[in-house]
Amino acid sequence: MTSIQRMKELTARLKEAAKAYYQEDREIMSNREYDALYDELQALEEETGTVLADSPTINVGYEAVDELPKEAHESPMLSLDKTKDREVLREFVGDHKTVLSWKLDGLTIVLTYEGGELIKAVTRGNGVVGEVITNNARVFRNIPLKIPYKGRLVLRGEAIITYSDFQQINASIEDVEARYKNPRNLCSGSVRQLNNEITAKRNVRFYAFGLVSAQDVDFSNSREYQFEWLKSQGFDVVEYKVVTAATLDEAMDYFSSAVASNDFPSDGLVALYDDIAYGESLGSTAKFPRNSFAFKWADEVRETHLLEIEWSPSRTGLINPVAIFEPVELEGTTVSRASVHNISILKDLELGIGDTIKVYKANMIIPQIAENLTRSGNLTIPDACPVCGEEARIRKENEVESLYCINPDCVAKKIKAFTLFTSRDAMNIDGLSEATLEKFIAKGFIHDFGDIFEIGKYRDELVTMEGFGEKSFENLMESLEKARDTTLPKVIYSLGIANIGLANAKVICRHFDNDIDKIRSADEDEVSAIDGIGPVIARNLVEYFSKEINNERLDHLLKHLRVEKEERSGEQKFAGMNFVITGSVERFANRAEMKEFVESLGGKVTGSVTGKTNYLINNDTASNSSKNKKAKELGIPILSEEDFLKLAQE
């Protein structure tokens, strides 16, 4: 394989991993593996003098999703060059006064203030174009909505969720599989919500790390002065220390000892020259500014021995391999197990019982296998489910192999499926813990979801069950009666169809006018064409309803429910019309409320301006945003809220 071929291979793998991580909030390779492949690609580019057009070394970040308005940044946001070697960092600092601060692991946000008020918040996006999340930023825990300074201020910072809040939020999610893997994923999803009520409940915090511009303010040519000035305006600023090469060690020792006890996620440090003019005079490379440098913590790696692979089934039938190894101390805690994620990773590592492996904690949180030193590959992948004993089969999707139990009646699937069904966001049935459900299944009381609402016929047996007396029975009956009144999106979500969460269920139900028969008979093309619903979700939905047994079970469930249908009342004057909403809104609580209003009049709201768009709604009708430009190119009218409301009243 030539160097160029290897570069193409590395580019494809890194782009796939970045898309999974940034756009889909999932991981297909460890941070350590990503960094190693990235470094290899960078070395090959230096060796060959060639940089491919789609190389991740020049294309940074993730692409903004269509559900939120997009906007170009006033100045591109570049990534930082990085090292894990303290001496390399010392060489960068040299004799320059340098601001050394935490590199927070969340989502970068750009805030704009005018007249002392927050007028705009935009995510980093791909560094050139981000997503407008102003309404969400307004409900961050610590962002000042008004500041003393009345000029135009643009600053950058990191939105994060603390470890303690992360643990509390995860603990409230009853479906274990629906829990978030780390604070960054939770923060990313929280910041980019369409409904800022959800954001408000997530305790998102913002820490400023850079001032872009402030009209008519003399900062004495000092980044440190900028930090202190931002504090005076009410902003929480990332903790920092001012260093030179001579004083670097003391500061580094402080940060390295503090990171273990911090309540916030951090994956390293950032060094920024204090001298603003000097730093800006250095310019930048195609990807990196020359006035700043990132230091990433060297992972604490321990050597141990693999004892066994535990195979853990889930409600979708996926059987996850979990490595069990001799306990080791990592980042201050004892660790003895780590998820291997899927069969592809297990094969790549050539794992075998007794192998000598190296383990670490990704971002000092999640145990991972770094490498396998002996690579015996002596593992036998089971061909039977560890719970039900029926056939287990390897499936390959998107070049990733995973093991699945194919028995639809697997007890493990049932327990997990019933746990989701009764959870708060689904049918919200109190009094049915996973342990209780397990007992009901074992006794043959429930076989499908509808059976739960018929559990009362086993009253005599239930009240004599250990830990489940007369009072528990009465409470359960009361909870079941309340649960009968529900909505179709909750019903669809409660079925446990792969990749369909409550938000997706709402979008699907709204598209099909809350008609379950239309949803059951829809084909993949129609479902995947719904704004925000992709081909994977479409395939899963259609496959689910293609099975007669699933339809029979749903019919049984629906007999016990009173499903409230979201009726559209009044004249459908926007029927057949497509709208795009962008920017901040004033007459509505948020864009989601405006979207509901459009839909109540028969219209459809999409995420991007196309030839099918009838109107673009933007209070800043004269702005030079990408959506406004596109609308003008296509001759599509741009309406302010006032214009839109007049149109609705005509």
mmCIF file of N, CA and C in Angstrom, residues 583-625:
data_model
loop_
_atom_site.group_PDB
_atom_site.id
_atom_site.type_symbol
_atom_site.label_atom_id
_atom_site.label_comp_id
_atom_site.label_asym_id
_atom_site.label_seq_id
_atom_site.Cartn_x
_atom_site.Cartn_y
_atom_site.Cartn_z
ATOM 1 N N GLY A 583 -33.229 32.276 12.997
ATOM 2 C CA GLY A 583 -32.995 33.414 13.874
ATOM 3 C C GLY A 583 -33.852 33.375 15.131
ATOM 4 N N SER A 584 -33.771 34.433 15.927
ATOM 5 C CA SER A 584 -34.525 34.501 17.180
ATOM 6 C C SER A 584 -35.956 34.964 16.904
ATOM 7 N N VAL A 585 -36.871 34.597 17.814
ATOM 8 C CA VAL A 585 -38.271 34.994 17.676
ATOM 9 C C VAL A 585 -38.665 35.850 18.874
ATOM 10 N N GLU A 586 -39.715 36.676 18.685
ATOM 11 C CA GLU A 586 -40.134 37.602 19.736
ATOM 12 C C GLU A 586 -41.580 37.377 20.162
ATOM 13 N N ARG A 587 -42.447 37.106 19.211
ATOM 14 C CA ARG A 587 -43.870 36.962 19.519
ATOM 15 C C ARG A 587 -44.221 35.554 19.988
ATOM 16 N N PHE A 588 -43.319 34.623 19.780
ATOM 17 C CA PHE A 588 -43.503 33.249 20.235
ATOM 18 C C PHE A 588 -42.453 32.947 21.303
ATOM 19 N N ALA A 589 -42.727 31.958 22.139
ATOM 20 C CA ALA A 589 -41.772 31.614 23.202
ATOM 21 C C ALA A 589 -40.465 31.123 22.614
ATOM 22 N N ASN A 590 -40.535 30.391 21.503
ATOM 23 C CA ASN A 590 -39.357 29.867 20.820
ATOM 24 C C ASN A 590 -39.776 29.412 19.424
ATOM 25 N N ARG A 591 -38.807 28.955 18.644
ATOM 26 C CA ARG A 591 -39.120 28.526 17.280
ATOM 27 C C ARG A 591 -40.020 27.299 17.269
ATOM 28 N N ALA A 592 -39.887 26.453 18.295
ATOM 29 C CA ALA A 592 -40.729 25.259 18.357
ATOM 30 C C ALA A 592 -42.204 25.650 18.458
ATOM 31 N N GLU A 593 -42.495 26.702 19.246
ATOM 32 C CA GLU A 593 -43.885 27.156 19.384
ATOM 33 C C GLU A 593 -44.390 27.719 18.058
ATOM 34 N N MET A 594 -43.519 28.476 17.355
ATOM 35 C CA MET A 594 -43.920 29.001 16.050
ATOM 36 C C MET A 594 -44.166 27.856 15.071
ATOM 37 N N LYS A 595 -43.310 26.832 15.138
ATOM 38 C CA LYS A 595 -43.474 25.674 14.258
ATOM 39 C C LYS A 595 -44.826 25.008 14.499
ATOM 40 N N GLU A 596 -45.205 24.848 15.773
ATOM 41 C CA GLU A 596 -46.499 24.240 16.089
ATOM 42 C C GLU A 596 -47.646 25.082 15.532
ATOM 43 N N PHE A 597 -47.489 26.408 15.596
ATOM 44 C CA PHE A 597 -48.522 27.298 15.068
ATOM 45 C C PHE A 597 -48.670 27.116 13.555
ATOM 46 N N VAL A 598 -47.535 27.058 12.847
ATOM 47 C CA VAL A 598 -47.572 26.836 11.396
ATOM 48 C C VAL A 598 -48.275 25.521 11.083
ATOM 49 N N GLU A 599 -47.916 24.486 11.818
ATOM 50 C CA GLU A 599 -48.489 23.167 11.570
ATOM 51 C C GLU A 599 -49.970 23.109 11.923
ATOM 52 N N SER A 600 -50.388 23.922 12.918
ATOM 53 C CA SER A 600 -51.809 23.948 13.279
ATOM 54 C C SER A 600 -52.662 24.517 12.153
ATOM 55 N N LEU A 601 -52.031 25.282 11.263
ATOM 56 C CA LEU A 601 -52.731 25.844 10.109
ATOM 57 C C LEU A 601 -52.445 25.053 8.834
ATOM 58 N N GLY A 602 -51.899 23.847 9.012
ATOM 59 C CA GLY A 602 -51.716 22.945 7.873
ATOM 60 C C GLY A 602 -50.384 23.042 7.181
ATOM 61 N N GLY A 603 -49.513 23.977 7.614
ATOM 62 C CA GLY A 603 -48.219 24.137 6.963
ATOM 63 C C GLY A 603 -47.188 23.149 7.460
ATOM 64 N N LYS A 604 -46.041 23.126 6.792
ATOM 65 C CA LYS A 604 -44.932 22.249 7.169
ATOM 66 C C LYS A 604 -43.684 23.106 7.366
ATOM 67 N N VAL A 605 -42.926 22.808 8.417
ATOM 68 C CA VAL A 605 -41.685 23.541 8.693
ATOM 69 C C VAL A 605 -40.509 22.623 8.436
ATOM 70 N N THR A 606 -39.594 23.065 7.596
ATOM 71 C CA THR A 606 -38.410 22.271 7.273
ATOM 72 C C THR A 606 -37.167 22.997 7.766
ATOM 73 N N GLY A 607 -36.018 22.320 7.669
ATOM 74 C CA GLY A 607 -34.795 22.884 8.229
ATOM 75 C C GLY A 607 -33.943 23.668 7.257
ATOM 76 N N SER A 608 -34.177 23.512 5.963
ATOM 77 C CA SER A 608 -33.311 24.198 4.999
ATOM 78 C C SER A 608 -34.135 24.789 3.860
ATOM 79 N N VAL A 609 -33.612 25.868 3.287
ATOM 80 C CA VAL A 609 -34.284 26.566 2.188
ATOM 81 C C VAL A 609 -34.007 25.830 0.880
ATOM 82 N N THR A 610 -35.081 25.430 0.191
ATOM 83 C CA THR A 610 -34.963 24.748 -1.100
ATOM 84 C C THR A 610 -35.982 25.354 -2.065
ATOM 85 N N GLY A 611 -36.008 24.806 -3.265
ATOM 86 C CA GLY A 611 -36.973 25.274 -4.255
ATOM 87 C C GLY A 611 -38.409 25.031 -3.844
ATOM 88 N N LYS A 612 -38.625 24.127 -2.874
ATOM 89 C CA LYS A 612 -39.982 23.813 -2.415
ATOM 90 C C LYS A 612 -40.446 24.747 -1.296
ATOM 91 N N THR A 613 -39.531 25.595 -0.788
ATOM 92 C CA THR A 613 -39.880 26.502 0.311
ATOM 93 C C THR A 613 -40.754 27.644 -0.203
ATOM 94 N N ASN A 614 -41.847 27.922 0.517
ATOM 95 C CA ASN A 614 -42.727 29.041 0.144
ATOM 96 C C ASN A 614 -42.336 30.340 0.834
ATOM 97 N N TYR A 615 -41.943 30.235 2.119
ATOM 98 C CA TYR A 615 -41.561 31.437 2.867
ATOM 99 C C TYR A 615 -40.416 31.114 3.827
ATOM 100 N N LEU A 616 -39.497 32.080 3.976
ATOM 101 C CA LEU A 616 -38.489 32.038 5.024
ATOM 102 C C LEU A 616 -38.886 33.070 6.066
ATOM 103 N N ILE A 617 -38.978 32.646 7.340
ATOM 104 C CA ILE A 617 -39.331 33.569 8.421
ATOM 105 C C ILE A 617 -38.060 33.930 9.178
ATOM 106 N N ASN A 618 -37.713 35.206 9.172
ATOM 107 C CA ASN A 618 -36.507 35.691 9.848
ATOM 108 C C ASN A 618 -36.732 37.148 10.235
ATOM 109 N N ASN A 619 -36.720 37.439 11.514
ATOM 110 C CA ASN A 619 -36.929 38.826 11.954
ATOM 111 C C ASN A 619 -35.888 39.773 11.388
ATOM 112 N N ASP A 620 -34.688 39.239 11.141
ATOM 113 C CA ASP A 620 -33.640 40.057 10.530
ATOM 114 C C ASP A 620 -33.703 39.851 9.021
ATOM 115 N N THR A 621 -34.683 40.472 8.390
ATOM 116 C CA THR A 621 -34.921 40.237 6.955
ATOM 117 C C THR A 621 -33.767 40.708 6.087
ATOM 118 N N ALA A 622 -32.960 41.641 6.604
ATOM 119 C CA ALA A 622 -31.863 42.196 5.804
ATOM 120 C C ALA A 622 -30.531 41.515 6.089
ATOM 121 N N SER A 623 -30.538 40.492 6.938
ATOM 122 C CA SER A 623 -29.268 39.858 7.302
ATOM 123 C C SER A 623 -28.643 39.176 6.091
ATOM 124 N N ASN A 624 -27.341 38.891 6.224
ATOM 125 C CA ASN A 624 -26.613 38.252 5.135
ATOM 126 C C ASN A 624 -26.360 36.780 5.450
ATOM 127 N N SER A 625 -27.264 36.182 6.223
ATOM 128 C CA SER A 625 -27.102 34.777 6.602
ATOM 129 C C SER A 625 -27.240 33.878 5.385
#
